[in-house]
XYZ file of C-alpha atoms in Angstrom:
509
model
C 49.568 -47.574 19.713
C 49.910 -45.752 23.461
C 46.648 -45.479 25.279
C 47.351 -41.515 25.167
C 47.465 -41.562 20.772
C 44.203 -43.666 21.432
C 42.669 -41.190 24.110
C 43.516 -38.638 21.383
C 42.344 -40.226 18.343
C 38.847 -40.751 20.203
C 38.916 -36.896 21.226
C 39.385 -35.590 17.663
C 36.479 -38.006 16.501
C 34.237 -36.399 19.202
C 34.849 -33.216 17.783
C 34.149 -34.368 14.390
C 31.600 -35.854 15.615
C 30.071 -33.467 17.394
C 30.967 -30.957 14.370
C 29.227 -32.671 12.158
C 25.869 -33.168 14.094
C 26.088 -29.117 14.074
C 26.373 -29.235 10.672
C 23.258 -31.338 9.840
C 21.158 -29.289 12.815
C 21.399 -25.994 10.990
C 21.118 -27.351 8.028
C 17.979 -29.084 8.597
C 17.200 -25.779 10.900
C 17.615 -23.835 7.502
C 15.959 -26.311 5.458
C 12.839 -26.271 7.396
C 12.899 -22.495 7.440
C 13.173 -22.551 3.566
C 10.531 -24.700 3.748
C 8.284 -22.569 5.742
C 8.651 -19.625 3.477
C 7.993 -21.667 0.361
C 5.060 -22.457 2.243
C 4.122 -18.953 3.407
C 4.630 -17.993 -0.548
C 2.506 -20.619 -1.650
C -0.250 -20.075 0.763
C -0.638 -16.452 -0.597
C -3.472 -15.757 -3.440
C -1.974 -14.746 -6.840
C -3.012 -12.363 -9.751
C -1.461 -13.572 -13.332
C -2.611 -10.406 -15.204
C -2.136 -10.108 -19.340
C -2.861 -6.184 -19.988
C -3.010 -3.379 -22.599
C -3.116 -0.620 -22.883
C -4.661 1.616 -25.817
C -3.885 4.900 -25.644
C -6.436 6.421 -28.557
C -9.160 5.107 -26.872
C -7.845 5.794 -23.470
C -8.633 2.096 -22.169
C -7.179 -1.043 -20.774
C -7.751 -4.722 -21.915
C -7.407 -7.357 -19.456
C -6.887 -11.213 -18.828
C -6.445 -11.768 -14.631
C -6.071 -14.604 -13.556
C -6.874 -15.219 -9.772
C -5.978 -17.766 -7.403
C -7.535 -17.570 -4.109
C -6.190 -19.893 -1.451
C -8.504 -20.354 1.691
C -6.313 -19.299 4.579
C -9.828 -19.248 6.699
C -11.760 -21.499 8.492
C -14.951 -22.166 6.817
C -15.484 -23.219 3.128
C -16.479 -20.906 0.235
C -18.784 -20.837 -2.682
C -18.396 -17.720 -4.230
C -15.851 -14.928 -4.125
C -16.139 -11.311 -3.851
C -14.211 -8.703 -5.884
C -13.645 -5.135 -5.179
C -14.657 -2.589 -8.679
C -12.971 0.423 -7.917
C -13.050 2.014 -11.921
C -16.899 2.227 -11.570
C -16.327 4.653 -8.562
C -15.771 7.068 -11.890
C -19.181 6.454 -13.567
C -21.573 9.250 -14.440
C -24.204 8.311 -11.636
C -21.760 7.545 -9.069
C -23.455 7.304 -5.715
C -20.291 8.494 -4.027
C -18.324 11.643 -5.927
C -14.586 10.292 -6.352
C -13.367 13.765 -5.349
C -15.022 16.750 -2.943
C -16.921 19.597 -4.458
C -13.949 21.552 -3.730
C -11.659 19.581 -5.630
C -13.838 19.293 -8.615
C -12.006 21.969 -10.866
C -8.868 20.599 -9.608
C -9.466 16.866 -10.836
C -11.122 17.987 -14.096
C -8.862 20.402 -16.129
C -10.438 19.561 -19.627
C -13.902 19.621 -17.580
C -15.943 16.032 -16.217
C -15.362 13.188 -17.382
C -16.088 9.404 -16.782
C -14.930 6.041 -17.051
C -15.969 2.450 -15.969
C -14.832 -1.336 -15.455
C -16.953 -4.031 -17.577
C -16.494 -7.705 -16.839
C -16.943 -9.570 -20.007
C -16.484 -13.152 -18.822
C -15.872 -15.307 -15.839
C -14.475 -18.552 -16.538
C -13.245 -21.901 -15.130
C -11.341 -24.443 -16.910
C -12.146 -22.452 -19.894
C -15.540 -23.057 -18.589
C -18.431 -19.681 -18.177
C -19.215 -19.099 -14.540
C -22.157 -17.343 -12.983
C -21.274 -13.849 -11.811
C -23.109 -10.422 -11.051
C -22.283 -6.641 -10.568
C -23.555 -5.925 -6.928
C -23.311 -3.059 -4.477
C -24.956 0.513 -3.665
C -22.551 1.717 -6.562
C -21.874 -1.538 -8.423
C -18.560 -2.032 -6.600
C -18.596 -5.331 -5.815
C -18.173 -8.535 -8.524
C -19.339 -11.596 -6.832
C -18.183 -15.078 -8.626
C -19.815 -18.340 -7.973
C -17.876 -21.053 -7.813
C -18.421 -24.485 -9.433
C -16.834 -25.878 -6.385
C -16.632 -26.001 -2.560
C -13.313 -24.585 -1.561
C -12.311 -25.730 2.057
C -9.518 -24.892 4.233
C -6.492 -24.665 3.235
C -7.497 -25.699 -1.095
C -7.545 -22.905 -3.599
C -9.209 -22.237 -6.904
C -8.596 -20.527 -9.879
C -10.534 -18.310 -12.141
C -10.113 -16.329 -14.970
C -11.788 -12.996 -15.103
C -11.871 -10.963 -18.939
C -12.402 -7.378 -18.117
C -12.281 -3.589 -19.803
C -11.200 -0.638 -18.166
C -12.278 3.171 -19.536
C -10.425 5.968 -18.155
C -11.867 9.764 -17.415
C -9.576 12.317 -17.972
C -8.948 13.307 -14.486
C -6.067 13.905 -12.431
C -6.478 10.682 -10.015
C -5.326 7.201 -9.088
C -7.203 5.777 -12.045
C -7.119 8.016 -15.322
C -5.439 9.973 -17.825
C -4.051 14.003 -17.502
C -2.050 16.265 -19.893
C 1.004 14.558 -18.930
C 0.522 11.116 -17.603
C -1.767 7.557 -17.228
C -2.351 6.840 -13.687
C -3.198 2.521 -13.535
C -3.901 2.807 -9.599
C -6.916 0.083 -8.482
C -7.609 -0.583 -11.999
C -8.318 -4.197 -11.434
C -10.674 -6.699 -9.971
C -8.943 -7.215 -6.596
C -10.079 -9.495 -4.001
C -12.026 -8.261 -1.264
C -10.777 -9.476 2.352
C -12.339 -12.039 3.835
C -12.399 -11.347 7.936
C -13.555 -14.284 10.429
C -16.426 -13.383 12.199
C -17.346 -10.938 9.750
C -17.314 -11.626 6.190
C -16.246 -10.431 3.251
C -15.293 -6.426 3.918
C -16.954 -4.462 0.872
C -17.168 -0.805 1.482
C -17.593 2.280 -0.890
C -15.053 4.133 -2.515
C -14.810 7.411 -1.224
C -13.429 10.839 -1.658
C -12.541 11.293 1.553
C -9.087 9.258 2.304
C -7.856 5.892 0.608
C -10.983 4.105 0.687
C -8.524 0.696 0.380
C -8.126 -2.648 1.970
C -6.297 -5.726 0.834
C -4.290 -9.131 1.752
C -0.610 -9.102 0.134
C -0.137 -11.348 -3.281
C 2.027 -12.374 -5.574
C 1.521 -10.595 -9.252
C 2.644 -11.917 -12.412
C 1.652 -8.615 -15.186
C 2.479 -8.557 -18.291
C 1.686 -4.904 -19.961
C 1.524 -4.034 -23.789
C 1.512 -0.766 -24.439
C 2.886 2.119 -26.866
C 6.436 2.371 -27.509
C 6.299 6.451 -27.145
C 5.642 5.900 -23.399
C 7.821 5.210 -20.653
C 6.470 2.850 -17.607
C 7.136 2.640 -13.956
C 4.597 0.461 -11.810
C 4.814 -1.580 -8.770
C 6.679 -5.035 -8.637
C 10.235 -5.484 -10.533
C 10.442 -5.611 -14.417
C 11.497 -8.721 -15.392
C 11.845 -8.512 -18.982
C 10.661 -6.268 -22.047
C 10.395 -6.413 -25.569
C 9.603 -4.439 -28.527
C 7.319 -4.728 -31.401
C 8.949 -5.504 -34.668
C 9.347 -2.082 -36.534
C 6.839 -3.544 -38.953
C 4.256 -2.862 -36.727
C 2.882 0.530 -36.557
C 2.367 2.354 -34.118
C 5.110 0.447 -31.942
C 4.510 -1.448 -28.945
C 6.436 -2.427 -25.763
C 5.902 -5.413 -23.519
C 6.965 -5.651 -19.872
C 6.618 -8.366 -17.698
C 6.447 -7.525 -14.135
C 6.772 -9.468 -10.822
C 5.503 -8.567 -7.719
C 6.551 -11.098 -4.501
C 4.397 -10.204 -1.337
C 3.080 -6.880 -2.155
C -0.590 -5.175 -1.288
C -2.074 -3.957 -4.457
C -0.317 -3.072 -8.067
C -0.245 0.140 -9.602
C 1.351 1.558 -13.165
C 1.767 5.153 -14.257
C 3.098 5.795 -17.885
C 3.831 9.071 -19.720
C 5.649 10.269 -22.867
C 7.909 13.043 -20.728
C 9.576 11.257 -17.905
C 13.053 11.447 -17.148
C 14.884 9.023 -14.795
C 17.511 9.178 -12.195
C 18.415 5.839 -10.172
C 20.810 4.754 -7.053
C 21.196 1.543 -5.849
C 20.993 1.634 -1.922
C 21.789 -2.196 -0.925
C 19.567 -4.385 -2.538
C 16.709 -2.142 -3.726
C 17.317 0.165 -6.605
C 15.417 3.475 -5.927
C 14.318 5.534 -9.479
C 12.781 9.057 -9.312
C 10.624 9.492 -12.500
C 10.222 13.125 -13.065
C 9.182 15.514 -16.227
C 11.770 15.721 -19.025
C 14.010 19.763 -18.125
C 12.946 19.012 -14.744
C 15.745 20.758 -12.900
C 15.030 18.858 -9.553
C 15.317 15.521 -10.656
C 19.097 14.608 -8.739
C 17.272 16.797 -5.616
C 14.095 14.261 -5.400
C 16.136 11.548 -5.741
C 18.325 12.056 -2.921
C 15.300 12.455 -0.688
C 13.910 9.380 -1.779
C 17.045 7.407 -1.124
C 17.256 9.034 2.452
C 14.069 8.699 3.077
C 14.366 4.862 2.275
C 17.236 4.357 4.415
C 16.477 6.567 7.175
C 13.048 4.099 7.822
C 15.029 1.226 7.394
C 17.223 2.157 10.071
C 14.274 3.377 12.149
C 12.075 0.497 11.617
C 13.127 -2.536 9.943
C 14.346 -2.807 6.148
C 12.612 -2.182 3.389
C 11.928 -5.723 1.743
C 11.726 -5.099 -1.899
C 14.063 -5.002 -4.506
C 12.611 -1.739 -6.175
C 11.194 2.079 -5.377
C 9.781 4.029 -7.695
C 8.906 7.488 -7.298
C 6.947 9.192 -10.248
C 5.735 12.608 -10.619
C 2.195 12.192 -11.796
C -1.007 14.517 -12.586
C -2.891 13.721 -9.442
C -5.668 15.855 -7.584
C -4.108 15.671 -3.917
C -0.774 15.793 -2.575
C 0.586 11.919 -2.912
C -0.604 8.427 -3.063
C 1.030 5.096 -1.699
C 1.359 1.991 -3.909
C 3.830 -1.171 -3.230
C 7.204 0.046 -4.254
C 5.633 3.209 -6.256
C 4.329 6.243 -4.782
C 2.475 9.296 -7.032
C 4.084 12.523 -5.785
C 1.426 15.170 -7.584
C 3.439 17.593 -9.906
C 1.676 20.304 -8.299
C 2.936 20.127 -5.351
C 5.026 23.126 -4.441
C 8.526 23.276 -4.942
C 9.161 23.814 -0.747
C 6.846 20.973 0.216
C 8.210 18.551 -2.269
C 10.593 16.755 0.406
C 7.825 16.240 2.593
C 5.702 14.981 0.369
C 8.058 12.567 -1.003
C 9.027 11.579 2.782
C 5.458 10.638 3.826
C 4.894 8.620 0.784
C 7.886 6.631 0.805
C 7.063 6.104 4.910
C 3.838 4.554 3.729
C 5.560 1.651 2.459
C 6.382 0.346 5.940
C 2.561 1.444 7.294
C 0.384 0.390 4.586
C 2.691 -1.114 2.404
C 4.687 -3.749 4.497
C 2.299 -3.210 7.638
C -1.584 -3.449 6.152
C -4.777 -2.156 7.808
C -7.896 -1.368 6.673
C -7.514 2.380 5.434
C -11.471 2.688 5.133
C -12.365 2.157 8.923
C -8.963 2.875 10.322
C -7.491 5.301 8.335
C -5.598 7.452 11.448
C -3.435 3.785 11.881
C -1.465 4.654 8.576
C -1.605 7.816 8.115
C -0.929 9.029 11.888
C 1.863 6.609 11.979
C 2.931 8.220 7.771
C 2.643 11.769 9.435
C 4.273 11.084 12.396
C 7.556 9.206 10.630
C 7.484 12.062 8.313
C 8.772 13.948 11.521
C 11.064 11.481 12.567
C 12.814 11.608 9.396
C 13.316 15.374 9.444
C 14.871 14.935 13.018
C 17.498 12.979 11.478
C 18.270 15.162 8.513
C 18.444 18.389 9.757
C 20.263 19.435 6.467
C 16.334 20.317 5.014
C 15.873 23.313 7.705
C 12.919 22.173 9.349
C 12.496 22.344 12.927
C 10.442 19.443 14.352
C 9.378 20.606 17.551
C 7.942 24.152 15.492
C 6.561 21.223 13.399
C 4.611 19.615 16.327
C 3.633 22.883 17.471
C 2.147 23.756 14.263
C 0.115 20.525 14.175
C -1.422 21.524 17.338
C -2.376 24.694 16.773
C -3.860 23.276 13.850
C -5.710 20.930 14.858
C -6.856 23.746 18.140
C -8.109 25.951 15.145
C -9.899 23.373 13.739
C -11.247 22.455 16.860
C -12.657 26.042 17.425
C -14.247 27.223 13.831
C -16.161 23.950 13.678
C -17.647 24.318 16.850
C -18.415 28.480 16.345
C -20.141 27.186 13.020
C -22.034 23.923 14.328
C -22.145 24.726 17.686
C -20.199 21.181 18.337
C -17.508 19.104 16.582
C -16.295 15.528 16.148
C -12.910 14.848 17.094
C -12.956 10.762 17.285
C -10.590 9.390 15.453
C -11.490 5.941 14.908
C -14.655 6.229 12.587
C -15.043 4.962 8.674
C -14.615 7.641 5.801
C -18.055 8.105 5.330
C -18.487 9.263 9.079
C -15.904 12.710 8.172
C -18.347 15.405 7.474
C -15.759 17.075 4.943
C -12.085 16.900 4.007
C -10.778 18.951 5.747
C -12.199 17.089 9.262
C -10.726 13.798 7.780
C -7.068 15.389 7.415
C -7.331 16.819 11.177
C -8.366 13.832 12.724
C -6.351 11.474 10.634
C -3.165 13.116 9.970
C -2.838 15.983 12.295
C -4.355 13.979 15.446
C -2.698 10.910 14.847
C 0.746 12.973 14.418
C 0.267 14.519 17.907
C -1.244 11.382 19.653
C 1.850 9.384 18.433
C 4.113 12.642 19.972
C 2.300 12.420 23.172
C 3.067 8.318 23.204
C 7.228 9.310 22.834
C 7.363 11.991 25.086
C 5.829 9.972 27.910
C 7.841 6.348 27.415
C 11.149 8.014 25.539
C 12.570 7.984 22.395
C 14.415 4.431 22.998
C 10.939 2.732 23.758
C 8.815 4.763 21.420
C 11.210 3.492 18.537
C 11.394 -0.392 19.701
C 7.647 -0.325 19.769
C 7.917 0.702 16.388
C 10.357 -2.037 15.229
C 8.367 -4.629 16.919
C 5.082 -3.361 15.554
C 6.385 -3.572 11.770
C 7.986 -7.102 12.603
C 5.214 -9.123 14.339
C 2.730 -7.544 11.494
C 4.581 -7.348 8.545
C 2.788 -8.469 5.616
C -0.217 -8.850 7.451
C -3.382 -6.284 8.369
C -2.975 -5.030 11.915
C -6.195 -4.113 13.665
C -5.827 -1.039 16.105
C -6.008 -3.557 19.315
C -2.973 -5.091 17.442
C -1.656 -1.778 17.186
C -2.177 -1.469 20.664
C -1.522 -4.607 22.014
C 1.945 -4.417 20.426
C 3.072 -1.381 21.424
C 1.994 -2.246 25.210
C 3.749 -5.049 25.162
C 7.100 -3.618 24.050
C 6.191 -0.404 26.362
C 5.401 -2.637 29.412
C 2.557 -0.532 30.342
C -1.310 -1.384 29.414
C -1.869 1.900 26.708
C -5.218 0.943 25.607
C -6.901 3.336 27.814
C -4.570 5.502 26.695
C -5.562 4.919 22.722
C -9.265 4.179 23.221
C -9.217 8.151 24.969
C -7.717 9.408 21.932
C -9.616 7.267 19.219
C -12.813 8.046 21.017
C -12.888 12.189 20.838
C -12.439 12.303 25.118
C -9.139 14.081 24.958
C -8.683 18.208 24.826
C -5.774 18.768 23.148
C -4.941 22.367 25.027
């Protein structure tokens, strides 16, 4: 053999060689990626719910069982649980809607409904628990061990839910069942602070939870049709025996915020597949704007996509509902109220849908900052109109109609109390009435987050946005997350900027 073949030879092995090592680098950079998300799964709490439903008696049995993982830094003995049904009792400290909503809510006139927790258990073994709060709100389990950082524990809670007939997240109207925060849910735990534990209220979406993984499995009767949160994984049928007839589903949820159901005997479903996520708009059966709603929905979801970052789920469902206020944001299922007029229906549709990227994908604590989501909803809302000018509204008469607004507000308040709140950042107990809530969540937050683009550009308003959803996706964002993210993709310190805004020191003129 020449020296030049054997120059050669040793050449090509290099570059097998060297091949080879590439190989085995990404695959163990792959592996250990794989391996972090298993990890990230398994380090999430789960809910492994058995429900159903009963719809004679208008209530819900249910089997949920709950494993919390301690993701925190101290050890716990007991565990806190949100009640959000008993937010419908007869003496209710806190009304679930205003005075001026009460007609509204109550067609067939008041009504009430509850959560009962019939056993806590262990191992099959009874632990201690208690109904606590200002409004019995709050389930707090002890636990018959010490769980440390990093160890989880599961425990079984038995429960009963009765629905009012109201048009709300959580009841029953003349056309459908609304399953929204129906459920013991954990309350989150914040370093430094504690368990968080506030009142539900009628003001806003008095909400505020880690993301899970959900295993539900719902029973109910054959004559209604479901859509809920997570991705059906299988359903069944009673045999015709059995009278009246039942259907199973079993639903997964992977990384979502909260779980929600709505059934009803009239719906009528239209579906499109837009990549990997099948979108299905669940309207009223001789609805003649079923194909119209869905093409919104599917526009909406790939508009924010494009805007912000994809959607990660593998399902949308938008269902027309009986619900006292315009919309209402769920993982993958939003209510869109069928009384919502036929002109505003797009816009309705598009700020619930933009809610799963901020609240849904991006958390925060909706009951202290409720302006993060729903400024940031409003404000995408607009952003989706500029791209689809097709639905004839004009963005910057949009903007200019927030203002003046929010300058009206501004001016009867003050005539009538001689003074007016305009800070933004303030719990939902602090709004004096609806209406202030709305102006200094929605319509303040939309023009703050206008005044933010117009000053940096469209280019870095957007990036902040995209950066924003990635660094806190899945997570709770705190508004000096909020803040410190967008500074940092804006290159400029904004907090002053924010705090003069959240605080009530700007005149909007």
């Amino acid at each position: 053999m020449s020296i030049n073949k054997k120059i050669t030879i040793n050449k090509k092995f290099k570059i097998i060689l060297v091949a080879l090592l590439f190989v085995i680098v990404i695959t163990a950079v792959v592996l250990i990626a794989m391996h972090g998300l298993k990890d990230e799964e398994q380090n999430l709490s789960s809910y492994r719910m058995e429900l159903s439903y009963n719809n004679t008696s208008h209530s819900l049995s249910g089997k949920e069982e709950v494993t919390f993982v301690n993701n925190y830094e101290n050890m716990f003995t007991y565990l806190l649980f949100h009640l959000y049904p008993n937010a419908f009792r007869e003496d209710a400290i806190n009304r679930v809607v205003s005075q001026a909503e009460q007609d509204h809510a109550y067609p067939n006139g008041e009504s009430y409904g509850n959560i009962t927790i019939n056993s806590v258990t262990y191992n099959d073994e009874p632990l201690k628990f208690s109904i606590e709060g200002e409004d019995e709100n709050i389930l707090r389990v002890e636990l018959p061990v010490e769980v440390y950082p990093d160890e989880s524990i599961t425990v079984t809670i038995d429960f009963d839910v009765t629905l009012a007939n109201i048009n709300h997240r959580l009841g029953y109207g003349n056309n459908t069942i609304n399953l929204g925060n129906f459920y013991p849910v954990l309350c989150v735990y914040e370093d430094g602070t504690g368990f968080k534990t506030d009142l539900y209220h009628s003001n806003g979406d008095p909400f505020y939870s880690n993301t899970a993984n959900y295993d539900v499995t719902l029973t109910y009767p054959s004559s209604l049709t479901m859509a809920s949160s997570g991705k059906v994984i299988s359903l069944s049928n009673s045999s015709e025996q059995v009278e009246p007839s039942t259907t199973t589903n079993h639903i997964k949820g992977e990384n979502i915020r909260d779980f929600a159901i709505v059934l009803s005997e009239i719906f009528e479903v239209e579906s499109q597949k837009v990549g990997d996520t099948t979108v299905n708009y669940y309207g009223y059966q001789g609805d003649k704007n079923l194909n119209s709603c869905l093409k919104t929905s599917v526009e909406a979801l790939e508009t924010f996509s494009d805007l912000f970052g994809d959607y990660p789920y593998s399902t949308l469902n938008v269902v027309k509902t009986n619900f006292v206020h315009g919309g209402m944001e769920y993982p993958n299922l939003v209510y869109i109220s069928d009384d919502v007029p036929e002109e505003d229906l797009a816009y309705v549709i598009v700020h619930e849908i933009a809610h799963q990227w901020w609240y849904g994908v991006v958390g925060n604590d909706e009951y202290n900052h409720a302006w993060m989501d729903e400024g940031l909803a409003e404000y995408s809302t607009l952003m989706f109109f500029e791209e689809h000018s097709s639905y004839g509204l004009d963005v910057k008469q949009m903007v200019t109609n927030a203002t003046t607004s929010y300058k009206t507000f501004v001016r009867v308040y003050t005539s009538v109390n001689g003074e007016v709140d305009t800070s933004m950042e303030r719990n939902l107990s602090q709004f004096a009435t609806e209406p202030e809530y709305v102006q200094c969540t929605y319509t303040k937050g939309l023009i703050m987050f206008d005044t933010i683009r117009k000053s940096v550009g469209d280019k870095k308003f957007t990036k902040a946005l995209q950066n924003y959803y990635e660094d806190f996706a899945f997570k709770n964002a705190s508004p000096a997350d909020m803040i410190a993210s967008f500074s940092k993709t804006i290159h400029s310190d904004l907090e002053g900027f924010f705090l003069s805004w959240l605080t009530g020191e700007v005149v909007i003129q």
